């Protein structure tokens, strides 16, 4: 597909969809299925095939499936397929033609917060389905990043940093993605975001446990890494499946550097935690260049944020305050907020939400400018 693009540019479609040509997104997965799975190709030819993201499949089944189910998605999930025009918020004819994908198999694109339909069966029969958001966009909402310039970072298997750019579409010049942050209702404007994706975050701890036998349990990372003062000059690059933003090097591979007779497994574990923080810093620096507005604090969520040492390392390596909410499941919270604030539901007033009312832990940078202080300390402020 890249060879097909003018100039063999992976960014050929980026002005339209905000994304580089990459197997990370849905379009190439669908193209592969059409080219390599005969049953899929036949189903499309016979007009009995539908394609969508996981949310589409869930809503379709919840609203009846083959018996009148709704084939829809929202703007945030659609923006990750590489097939939606981020300006019109509709499937783009020229992009679909580029990938030779029939538009009739794609779901209808709706806003992130409206009544789509009703549950057809089960104990919740008749309950309205009124919120639909992509994973990272839901976390942006759950973190109450409603103002331009606010950002959140989710630490899971991978790492995803979203920066609210308001109603402005910012085309990154430094390897980031342009995506839709949310759209609260059919008549409301779309709010956009810059996104930086890290392929391997928590997955590095899983690799140390399963492939290397260094860890008994991934929850041991903080205890083990805290047993040493630093990494003893060990550096870990977990590019197991290449590097995502801001490099987009699918040919990159992992590296473990600086090993000596002195190196212990605790140094390697600490280097793994630092690798996540370094990759986050790479993305933050790219965002600062694209937006021209350096962040003053970074809001975080996800399973790995329970690791106090890593949160402190993150604050030290980015040089700004890191804020962790007491509500760890911000993705689920964001989806609930979108559903509860939909017109006709009205159980959640997002305009009255204030981040300061949410209990949180604050991690302040503790490394001096000359880098001499490597002490571990953090301050918990409960608002």
mmCIF file of C-alpha atoms in Angstrom:
data_model
loop_
_atom_site.group_PDB
_atom_site.id
_atom_site.type_symbol
_atom_site.label_atom_id
_atom_site.label_comp_id
_atom_site.label_asym_id
_atom_site.label_seq_id
_atom_site.Cartn_x
_atom_site.Cartn_y
_atom_site.Cartn_z
ATOM 1 C CA UNK A 1 0.000 0.000 0.000
ATOM 2 C CA UNK A 2 2.872 2.363 0.759
ATOM 3 C CA UNK A 3 4.388 1.505 -2.620
ATOM 4 C CA UNK A 4 1.043 2.435 -4.171
ATOM 5 C CA UNK A 5 1.094 5.891 -2.537
ATOM 6 C CA UNK A 6 2.644 8.839 -4.411
ATOM 7 C CA UNK A 7 6.288 9.169 -3.432
ATOM 8 C CA UNK A 8 5.964 5.906 -1.478
ATOM 9 C CA UNK A 9 4.953 8.062 1.468
ATOM 10 C CA UNK A 10 3.430 6.399 4.539
ATOM 11 C CA UNK A 11 1.892 9.802 5.358
ATOM 12 C CA UNK A 12 0.036 10.093 2.058
ATOM 13 C CA UNK A 13 -3.409 9.759 3.688
ATOM 14 C CA UNK A 14 -2.554 11.598 6.896
ATOM 15 C CA UNK A 15 -4.095 14.965 5.892
ATOM 16 C CA UNK A 16 -7.434 13.181 5.467
ATOM 17 C CA UNK A 17 -7.488 10.556 8.239
ATOM 18 C CA UNK A 18 -4.758 11.785 10.623
ATOM 19 C CA UNK A 19 -2.920 8.459 10.506
ATOM 20 C CA UNK A 20 0.079 6.973 8.685
ATOM 21 C CA UNK A 21 -0.367 3.867 6.543
ATOM 22 C CA UNK A 22 0.250 1.133 9.110
ATOM 23 C CA UNK A 23 -0.982 -2.361 9.960
ATOM 24 C CA UNK A 24 -1.782 -0.918 13.404
ATOM 25 C CA UNK A 25 -5.098 0.379 12.044
ATOM 26 C CA UNK A 26 -8.242 -1.374 10.751
ATOM 27 C CA UNK A 27 -8.032 -0.593 7.023
ATOM 28 C CA UNK A 28 -5.059 -2.835 6.321
ATOM 29 C CA UNK A 29 -6.498 -5.634 8.465
ATOM 30 C CA UNK A 30 -9.677 -5.548 6.363
ATOM 31 C CA UNK A 31 -7.672 -5.377 3.135
ATOM 32 C CA UNK A 32 -5.708 -8.450 4.238
ATOM 33 C CA UNK A 33 -8.904 -10.376 5.000
ATOM 34 C CA UNK A 34 -10.348 -9.548 1.594
ATOM 35 C CA UNK A 35 -7.136 -10.638 -0.110
ATOM 36 C CA UNK A 36 -6.409 -13.784 1.891
ATOM 37 C CA UNK A 37 -9.639 -15.233 3.307
ATOM 38 C CA UNK A 38 -11.873 -16.610 0.550
ATOM 39 C CA UNK A 39 -14.980 -16.810 2.774
ATOM 40 C CA UNK A 40 -14.718 -13.097 3.618
ATOM 41 C CA UNK A 41 -14.247 -12.122 -0.018
ATOM 42 C CA UNK A 42 -17.242 -14.262 -1.015
ATOM 43 C CA UNK A 43 -19.428 -12.825 1.768
ATOM 44 C CA UNK A 44 -18.629 -9.279 0.608
ATOM 45 C CA UNK A 45 -19.430 -10.173 -3.006
ATOM 46 C CA UNK A 46 -22.747 -11.677 -1.889
ATOM 47 C CA UNK A 47 -23.490 -8.572 0.216
ATOM 48 C CA UNK A 48 -23.810 -10.483 3.496
ATOM 49 C CA UNK A 49 -20.706 -9.130 5.218
ATOM 50 C CA UNK A 50 -20.401 -6.248 7.673
ATOM 51 C CA UNK A 51 -17.174 -4.812 9.050
ATOM 52 C CA UNK A 52 -16.572 -2.662 12.098
ATOM 53 C CA UNK A 53 -14.605 -2.260 15.292
ATOM 54 C CA UNK A 54 -15.425 -4.088 18.544
ATOM 55 C CA UNK A 55 -17.960 -1.449 19.599
ATOM 56 C CA UNK A 56 -19.876 -2.031 16.352
ATOM 57 C CA UNK A 57 -20.040 -5.766 17.029
ATOM 58 C CA UNK A 58 -21.235 -5.200 20.610
ATOM 59 C CA UNK A 59 -23.954 -2.700 19.698
ATOM 60 C CA UNK A 60 -25.106 -4.859 16.784
ATOM 61 C CA UNK A 61 -25.541 -7.883 19.074
ATOM 62 C CA UNK A 62 -27.050 -5.935 21.974
ATOM 63 C CA UNK A 63 -29.686 -4.390 19.703
ATOM 64 C CA UNK A 64 -30.772 -7.636 18.045
ATOM 65 C CA UNK A 65 -27.939 -8.908 15.836
ATOM 66 C CA UNK A 66 -29.345 -10.590 12.726
ATOM 67 C CA UNK A 67 -32.800 -9.617 13.934
ATOM 68 C CA UNK A 68 -32.611 -5.878 13.291
ATOM 69 C CA UNK A 69 -29.350 -5.077 15.062
ATOM 70 C CA UNK A 70 -27.831 -1.610 14.523
ATOM 71 C CA UNK A 71 -24.580 -1.464 12.550
ATOM 72 C CA UNK A 72 -23.060 1.742 13.919
ATOM 73 C CA UNK A 73 -19.899 3.167 15.455
ATOM 74 C CA UNK A 74 -18.889 6.534 16.896
ATOM 75 C CA UNK A 75 -16.481 9.146 15.584
ATOM 76 C CA UNK A 76 -13.655 8.181 17.967
ATOM 77 C CA UNK A 77 -13.619 4.520 16.988
ATOM 78 C CA UNK A 78 -14.111 5.392 13.324
ATOM 79 C CA UNK A 79 -11.099 7.714 13.491
ATOM 80 C CA UNK A 80 -8.902 4.678 14.278
ATOM 81 C CA UNK A 81 -9.849 2.726 11.160
ATOM 82 C CA UNK A 82 -7.875 4.967 8.750
ATOM 83 C CA UNK A 83 -11.039 5.164 6.617
ATOM 84 C CA UNK A 84 -12.808 8.168 8.184
ATOM 85 C CA UNK A 85 -12.202 11.727 7.031
ATOM 86 C CA UNK A 86 -11.445 13.640 10.243
ATOM 87 C CA UNK A 87 -12.775 16.856 8.685
ATOM 88 C CA UNK A 88 -16.176 15.597 7.511
ATOM 89 C CA UNK A 89 -16.463 12.841 10.185
ATOM 90 C CA UNK A 90 -17.699 10.475 7.477
ATOM 91 C CA UNK A 91 -16.167 7.578 5.571
ATOM 92 C CA UNK A 92 -13.917 9.020 2.894
ATOM 93 C CA UNK A 93 -14.631 7.938 -0.678
ATOM 94 C CA UNK A 94 -11.056 8.474 -1.880
ATOM 95 C CA UNK A 95 -9.508 6.536 1.037
ATOM 96 C CA UNK A 96 -11.904 3.614 0.602
ATOM 97 C CA UNK A 97 -11.058 3.622 -3.102
ATOM 98 C CA UNK A 98 -7.332 3.650 -2.276
ATOM 99 C CA UNK A 99 -7.750 0.497 -0.157
ATOM 100 C CA UNK A 100 -10.448 -0.908 -2.503
ATOM 101 C CA UNK A 101 -12.866 -1.334 0.402
ATOM 102 C CA UNK A 102 -16.624 -1.277 -0.319
ATOM 103 C CA UNK A 103 -18.221 1.442 1.803
ATOM 104 C CA UNK A 104 -21.534 -0.424 2.176
ATOM 105 C CA UNK A 105 -19.995 -2.897 4.646
ATOM 106 C CA UNK A 106 -18.938 -0.099 7.036
ATOM 107 C CA UNK A 107 -21.090 1.037 9.999
ATOM 108 C CA UNK A 108 -22.937 4.335 10.232
ATOM 109 C CA UNK A 109 -20.859 6.936 12.103
ATOM 110 C CA UNK A 110 -22.594 8.594 15.067
ATOM 111 C CA UNK A 111 -21.542 10.918 17.925
ATOM 112 C CA UNK A 112 -20.027 9.625 21.167
ATOM 113 C CA UNK A 113 -23.050 10.485 23.297
ATOM 114 C CA UNK A 114 -26.618 9.906 22.108
ATOM 115 C CA UNK A 115 -29.288 7.226 22.363
ATOM 116 C CA UNK A 116 -28.347 4.724 19.641
ATOM 117 C CA UNK A 117 -30.875 2.025 20.477
ATOM 118 C CA UNK A 118 -32.112 -0.244 23.232
ATOM 119 C CA UNK A 119 -31.108 -3.603 24.651
ATOM 120 C CA UNK A 120 -33.269 -6.284 23.071
ATOM 121 C CA UNK A 121 -32.965 -9.112 25.584
ATOM 122 C CA UNK A 122 -31.836 -10.104 29.069
ATOM 123 C CA UNK A 123 -32.445 -8.574 32.511
ATOM 124 C CA UNK A 124 -31.618 -5.093 31.167
ATOM 125 C CA UNK A 125 -34.031 -5.330 28.232
ATOM 126 C CA UNK A 126 -35.221 -1.904 27.134
ATOM 127 C CA UNK A 127 -32.277 -0.022 28.655
ATOM 128 C CA UNK A 128 -30.923 2.652 26.293
ATOM 129 C CA UNK A 129 -27.405 2.396 24.865
ATOM 130 C CA UNK A 130 -26.249 5.999 24.886
ATOM 131 C CA UNK A 131 -22.441 6.167 25.080
ATOM 132 C CA UNK A 132 -19.723 4.913 22.750
ATOM 133 C CA UNK A 133 -16.048 5.893 22.936
ATOM 134 C CA UNK A 134 -12.727 4.413 21.913
ATOM 135 C CA UNK A 135 -10.546 3.146 24.741
ATOM 136 C CA UNK A 136 -8.101 6.046 24.980
ATOM 137 C CA UNK A 137 -10.674 8.712 24.202
ATOM 138 C CA UNK A 138 -12.834 7.383 27.039
ATOM 139 C CA UNK A 139 -9.866 7.777 29.386
ATOM 140 C CA UNK A 140 -9.462 11.385 28.171
ATOM 141 C CA UNK A 141 -13.084 12.025 29.176
ATOM 142 C CA UNK A 142 -12.715 10.106 32.449
ATOM 143 C CA UNK A 143 -9.727 12.292 33.327
ATOM 144 C CA UNK A 144 -11.905 15.381 32.634
ATOM 145 C CA UNK A 145 -9.482 16.671 30.005
ATOM 146 C CA UNK A 146 -12.102 18.935 28.462
ATOM 147 C CA UNK A 147 -9.884 21.988 27.977
ATOM 148 C CA UNK A 148 -7.461 22.593 25.129
ATOM 149 C CA UNK A 149 -3.940 21.804 26.303
ATOM 150 C CA UNK A 150 -4.889 19.129 28.850
ATOM 151 C CA UNK A 151 -3.396 15.665 28.396
ATOM 152 C CA UNK A 152 -3.558 12.184 29.888
ATOM 153 C CA UNK A 153 -1.368 9.111 29.591
ATOM 154 C CA UNK A 154 -2.718 5.576 30.011
ATOM 155 C CA UNK A 155 -0.241 2.903 31.110
ATOM 156 C CA UNK A 156 -1.411 -0.569 30.162
ATOM 157 C CA UNK A 157 0.021 -3.269 27.922
ATOM 158 C CA UNK A 158 0.975 -0.351 25.706
ATOM 159 C CA UNK A 159 1.030 3.348 26.509
ATOM 160 C CA UNK A 160 -1.227 6.026 25.015
ATOM 161 C CA UNK A 161 -0.895 9.763 25.512
ATOM 162 C CA UNK A 162 -3.696 12.052 24.297
ATOM 163 C CA UNK A 163 -3.475 15.843 24.166
ATOM 164 C CA UNK A 164 -6.694 17.869 23.773
ATOM 165 C CA UNK A 165 -6.390 20.332 20.856
ATOM 166 C CA UNK A 166 -9.964 21.605 21.123
ATOM 167 C CA UNK A 167 -11.972 21.986 17.918
ATOM 168 C CA UNK A 168 -8.744 22.544 15.979
ATOM 169 C CA UNK A 169 -7.302 19.738 13.863
ATOM 170 C CA UNK A 170 -3.544 19.765 14.448
ATOM 171 C CA UNK A 171 -1.547 17.849 11.854
ATOM 172 C CA UNK A 172 1.564 16.600 13.593
ATOM 173 C CA UNK A 173 4.955 17.277 12.060
ATOM 174 C CA UNK A 174 6.718 15.104 14.622
ATOM 175 C CA UNK A 175 5.306 11.599 14.284
ATOM 176 C CA UNK A 176 2.067 11.863 16.270
ATOM 177 C CA UNK A 177 -1.463 10.887 15.259
ATOM 178 C CA UNK A 178 -4.426 13.218 14.827
ATOM 179 C CA UNK A 179 -7.600 11.717 16.224
ATOM 180 C CA UNK A 180 -11.085 12.647 17.401
ATOM 181 C CA UNK A 181 -11.193 13.042 21.187
ATOM 182 C CA UNK A 182 -14.979 13.032 21.595
ATOM 183 C CA UNK A 183 -18.227 14.449 20.219
ATOM 184 C CA UNK A 184 -20.939 14.877 22.836
ATOM 185 C CA UNK A 185 -24.116 14.715 20.781
ATOM 186 C CA UNK A 186 -25.091 14.956 17.085
ATOM 187 C CA UNK A 187 -25.269 18.764 17.201
ATOM 188 C CA UNK A 188 -22.093 19.329 19.216
ATOM 189 C CA UNK A 189 -18.727 20.017 17.578
ATOM 190 C CA UNK A 190 -16.044 17.363 17.560
ATOM 191 C CA UNK A 191 -13.087 17.876 19.898
ATOM 192 C CA UNK A 192 -9.767 16.647 18.528
ATOM 193 C CA UNK A 193 -6.571 15.349 20.052
ATOM 194 C CA UNK A 194 -2.982 14.531 19.264
ATOM 195 C CA UNK A 195 -2.029 10.996 20.218
ATOM 196 C CA UNK A 196 1.266 9.273 20.841
ATOM 197 C CA UNK A 197 1.245 5.478 21.002
ATOM 198 C CA UNK A 198 3.871 3.328 22.732
ATOM 199 C CA UNK A 199 3.749 -0.315 21.636
ATOM 200 C CA UNK A 200 5.230 -1.896 24.761
ATOM 201 C CA UNK A 201 4.698 -0.654 28.325
ATOM 202 C CA UNK A 202 3.296 -3.170 30.804
ATOM 203 C CA UNK A 203 4.015 -5.886 28.241
ATOM 204 C CA UNK A 204 7.725 -5.455 29.048
ATOM 205 C CA UNK A 205 7.113 -6.703 32.601
ATOM 206 C CA UNK A 206 5.153 -9.650 31.223
ATOM 207 C CA UNK A 207 8.095 -10.437 28.918
ATOM 208 C CA UNK A 208 10.533 -10.328 31.849
ATOM 209 C CA UNK A 209 8.289 -12.783 33.706
ATOM 210 C CA UNK A 210 7.287 -15.199 30.949
ATOM 211 C CA UNK A 211 10.270 -15.152 28.580
ATOM 212 C CA UNK A 212 13.196 -14.384 30.881
ATOM 213 C CA UNK A 213 12.017 -15.728 34.247
ATOM 214 C CA UNK A 214 13.318 -12.602 35.995
ATOM 215 C CA UNK A 215 9.997 -11.933 37.741
ATOM 216 C CA UNK A 216 7.678 -14.262 39.636
ATOM 217 C CA UNK A 217 4.821 -11.794 39.275
ATOM 218 C CA UNK A 218 4.523 -8.477 37.431
ATOM 219 C CA UNK A 219 3.477 -6.838 40.706
ATOM 220 C CA UNK A 220 7.021 -7.467 41.977
ATOM 221 C CA UNK A 221 8.493 -4.810 39.682
ATOM 222 C CA UNK A 222 8.283 -1.969 42.207
ATOM 223 C CA UNK A 223 9.849 -3.929 45.075
ATOM 224 C CA UNK A 224 12.646 -5.301 42.920
ATOM 225 C CA UNK A 225 13.403 -2.026 41.107
ATOM 226 C CA UNK A 226 13.404 -0.124 44.415
ATOM 227 C CA UNK A 227 16.118 -2.426 45.785
ATOM 228 C CA UNK A 228 18.721 -0.622 43.654
ATOM 229 C CA UNK A 229 19.471 3.114 43.443
ATOM 230 C CA UNK A 230 19.611 3.236 39.650
ATOM 231 C CA UNK A 231 19.967 1.019 36.583
ATOM 232 C CA UNK A 232 23.787 0.882 36.798
ATOM 233 C CA UNK A 233 23.857 2.276 33.252
ATOM 234 C CA UNK A 234 21.628 -0.480 31.875
ATOM 235 C CA UNK A 235 19.178 0.664 29.200
ATOM 236 C CA UNK A 236 16.278 -1.337 27.809
ATOM 237 C CA UNK A 237 14.504 -0.639 24.499
ATOM 238 C CA UNK A 238 11.412 -2.909 24.356
ATOM 239 C CA UNK A 239 10.840 -2.631 20.602
ATOM 240 C CA UNK A 240 9.445 -6.161 20.351
ATOM 241 C CA UNK A 241 7.065 -5.199 17.543
ATOM 242 C CA UNK A 242 8.877 -2.119 16.323
ATOM 243 C CA UNK A 243 8.578 1.411 17.641
ATOM 244 C CA UNK A 244 5.373 3.427 17.369
ATOM 245 C CA UNK A 245 5.162 7.214 17.903
ATOM 246 C CA UNK A 246 7.073 9.322 17.227
ATOM 247 C CA UNK A 247 9.368 7.018 15.203
ATOM 248 C CA UNK A 248 7.026 4.579 13.403
ATOM 249 C CA UNK A 249 9.832 2.125 12.757
ATOM 250 C CA UNK A 250 8.292 -1.305 12.267
ATOM 251 C CA UNK A 251 11.784 -2.720 11.628
ATOM 252 C CA UNK A 252 13.123 -1.678 15.055
ATOM 253 C CA UNK A 253 13.931 -4.483 17.492
ATOM 254 C CA UNK A 254 14.482 -4.664 21.223
ATOM 255 C CA UNK A 255 17.838 -3.942 22.826
ATOM 256 C CA UNK A 256 19.356 -4.385 26.281
ATOM 257 C CA UNK A 257 22.520 -2.329 26.633
ATOM 258 C CA UNK A 258 25.175 -1.663 29.263
ATOM 259 C CA UNK A 259 25.374 -5.105 30.900
ATOM 260 C CA UNK A 260 28.395 -5.774 33.140
ATOM 261 C CA UNK A 261 29.410 -8.340 35.794
ATOM 262 C CA UNK A 262 27.811 -5.949 38.285
ATOM 263 C CA UNK A 263 24.351 -6.094 36.620
ATOM 264 C CA UNK A 264 21.599 -7.736 38.643
ATOM 265 C CA UNK A 265 18.051 -8.544 37.646
ATOM 266 C CA UNK A 266 16.865 -5.582 39.710
ATOM 267 C CA UNK A 267 18.815 -3.254 37.389
ATOM 268 C CA UNK A 268 17.123 -4.783 34.342
ATOM 269 C CA UNK A 269 13.662 -4.455 35.915
ATOM 270 C CA UNK A 270 14.341 -0.825 36.801
ATOM 271 C CA UNK A 271 15.589 -0.216 33.246
ATOM 272 C CA UNK A 272 12.289 -1.680 31.967
ATOM 273 C CA UNK A 273 10.315 0.820 34.069
ATOM 274 C CA UNK A 274 12.541 3.655 32.879
ATOM 275 C CA UNK A 275 12.020 2.592 29.249
ATOM 276 C CA UNK A 276 8.302 3.323 29.590
ATOM 277 C CA UNK A 277 9.064 6.736 31.065
ATOM 278 C CA UNK A 278 11.616 7.551 28.343
ATOM 279 C CA UNK A 279 9.149 6.651 25.593
ATOM 280 C CA UNK A 280 6.531 8.874 27.236
ATOM 281 C CA UNK A 281 9.045 11.712 27.312
ATOM 282 C CA UNK A 282 9.695 11.219 23.564
ATOM 283 C CA UNK A 283 5.977 11.684 22.896
ATOM 284 C CA UNK A 284 5.663 14.691 25.220
ATOM 285 C CA UNK A 285 8.559 16.423 23.461
ATOM 286 C CA UNK A 286 6.882 15.804 20.096
ATOM 287 C CA UNK A 287 3.599 17.195 21.448
ATOM 288 C CA UNK A 288 5.328 20.281 22.775
ATOM 289 C CA UNK A 289 6.813 20.905 19.319
ATOM 290 C CA UNK A 290 3.484 20.401 17.539
ATOM 291 C CA UNK A 291 1.363 22.438 19.952
ATOM 292 C CA UNK A 292 3.909 25.029 21.020
ATOM 293 C CA UNK A 293 2.481 24.795 24.553
ATOM 294 C CA UNK A 294 4.567 22.703 26.990
ATOM 295 C CA UNK A 295 2.519 20.749 29.508
ATOM 296 C CA UNK A 296 2.658 21.827 33.139
ATOM 297 C CA UNK A 297 1.297 18.509 34.450
ATOM 298 C CA UNK A 298 0.581 15.019 33.168
ATOM 299 C CA UNK A 299 -2.575 13.161 34.205
ATOM 300 C CA UNK A 300 -2.133 9.386 34.290
ATOM 301 C CA UNK A 301 -4.249 6.250 34.574
ATOM 302 C CA UNK A 302 -4.079 2.523 33.867
ATOM 303 C CA UNK A 303 -2.896 -0.555 35.718
ATOM 304 C CA UNK A 304 0.790 0.376 35.843
ATOM 305 C CA UNK A 305 0.117 3.648 37.642
ATOM 306 C CA UNK A 306 -0.195 1.711 40.907
ATOM 307 C CA UNK A 307 3.614 1.464 40.759
ATOM 308 C CA UNK A 308 4.703 4.464 42.848
ATOM 309 C CA UNK A 309 8.357 4.146 41.817
ATOM 310 C CA UNK A 310 7.508 4.309 38.131
ATOM 311 C CA UNK A 311 5.268 7.327 38.641
ATOM 312 C CA UNK A 312 8.115 9.099 40.443
ATOM 313 C CA UNK A 313 10.569 8.119 37.702
ATOM 314 C CA UNK A 314 8.094 9.508 35.182
ATOM 315 C CA UNK A 315 7.872 12.843 36.999
ATOM 316 C CA UNK A 316 11.668 13.001 37.196
ATOM 317 C CA UNK A 317 12.213 12.191 33.514
ATOM 318 C CA UNK A 318 9.610 14.632 32.152
ATOM 319 C CA UNK A 319 10.307 17.351 34.718
ATOM 320 C CA UNK A 320 6.639 18.100 35.433
ATOM 321 C CA UNK A 321 4.076 17.025 38.019
ATOM 322 C CA UNK A 322 2.382 13.665 37.436
ATOM 323 C CA UNK A 323 -1.188 13.373 38.764
ATOM 324 C CA UNK A 324 -2.772 9.975 39.437
ATOM 325 C CA UNK A 325 -6.530 9.871 40.167
ATOM 326 C CA UNK A 326 -7.946 7.775 42.981
ATOM 327 C CA UNK A 327 -10.362 6.337 40.397
ATOM 328 C CA UNK A 328 -8.041 4.042 38.412
ATOM 329 C CA UNK A 329 -10.612 2.823 35.865
ATOM 330 C CA UNK A 330 -10.951 6.123 34.040
ATOM 331 C CA UNK A 331 -11.734 4.448 30.711
ATOM 332 C CA UNK A 332 -14.876 2.840 32.143
ATOM 333 C CA UNK A 333 -15.693 6.098 33.935
ATOM 334 C CA UNK A 334 -15.387 8.113 30.708
ATOM 335 C CA UNK A 335 -17.723 5.767 28.843
ATOM 336 C CA UNK A 336 -20.246 6.012 31.689
ATOM 337 C CA UNK A 337 -20.012 9.812 31.651
ATOM 338 C CA UNK A 338 -20.672 9.916 27.898
ATOM 339 C CA UNK A 339 -23.682 7.616 28.311
ATOM 340 C CA UNK A 340 -25.077 9.482 31.304
ATOM 341 C CA UNK A 341 -24.803 12.909 29.695
ATOM 342 C CA UNK A 342 -26.618 12.002 26.461
ATOM 343 C CA UNK A 343 -29.693 13.994 25.492
ATOM 344 C CA UNK A 344 -32.719 12.200 26.863
ATOM 345 C CA UNK A 345 -30.702 10.618 29.692
ATOM 346 C CA UNK A 346 -29.434 13.618 31.647
ATOM 347 C CA UNK A 347 -28.032 11.899 34.737
ATOM 348 C CA UNK A 348 -24.578 13.453 34.307
ATOM 349 C CA UNK A 349 -23.811 17.136 33.808
ATOM 350 C CA UNK A 350 -20.279 17.265 32.392
ATOM 351 C CA UNK A 351 -20.260 21.066 32.463
ATOM 352 C CA UNK A 352 -20.248 20.968 36.263
ATOM 353 C CA UNK A 353 -17.422 18.451 36.591
ATOM 354 C CA UNK A 354 -14.253 19.819 38.186
ATOM 355 C CA UNK A 355 -10.964 17.876 38.152
ATOM 356 C CA UNK A 356 -10.068 19.393 41.521
ATOM 357 C CA UNK A 357 -12.918 17.499 43.178
ATOM 358 C CA UNK A 358 -11.404 14.144 42.206
ATOM 359 C CA UNK A 359 -9.049 12.634 44.797
ATOM 360 C CA UNK A 360 -5.550 12.230 43.412
ATOM 361 C CA UNK A 361 -1.883 11.573 44.171
ATOM 362 C CA UNK A 362 0.683 14.103 42.980
ATOM 363 C CA UNK A 363 4.233 13.088 42.076
ATOM 364 C CA UNK A 364 6.659 16.014 41.906
ATOM 365 C CA UNK A 365 10.026 15.912 40.110
ATOM 366 C CA UNK A 366 12.747 15.136 42.667
ATOM 367 C CA UNK A 367 15.810 15.124 40.405
ATOM 368 C CA UNK A 368 17.857 18.303 40.405
ATOM 369 C CA UNK A 369 18.801 20.024 37.153
ATOM 370 C CA UNK A 370 22.291 18.531 37.267
ATOM 371 C CA UNK A 371 20.756 15.083 37.672
ATOM 372 C CA UNK A 372 22.634 14.308 40.900
ATOM 373 C CA UNK A 373 19.656 13.526 43.088
ATOM 374 C CA UNK A 374 18.081 10.142 42.453
ATOM 375 C CA UNK A 375 16.203 9.803 45.731
ATOM 376 C CA UNK A 376 12.765 8.206 45.647
ATOM 377 C CA UNK A 377 10.027 10.252 47.224
ATOM 378 C CA UNK A 378 6.508 11.243 46.333
ATOM 379 C CA UNK A 379 3.838 13.497 47.762
ATOM 380 C CA UNK A 380 0.240 12.338 48.024
ATOM 381 C CA UNK A 381 -2.286 15.163 47.999
ATOM 382 C CA UNK A 382 -5.862 14.004 48.481
ATOM 383 C CA UNK A 383 -8.201 16.716 47.182
#
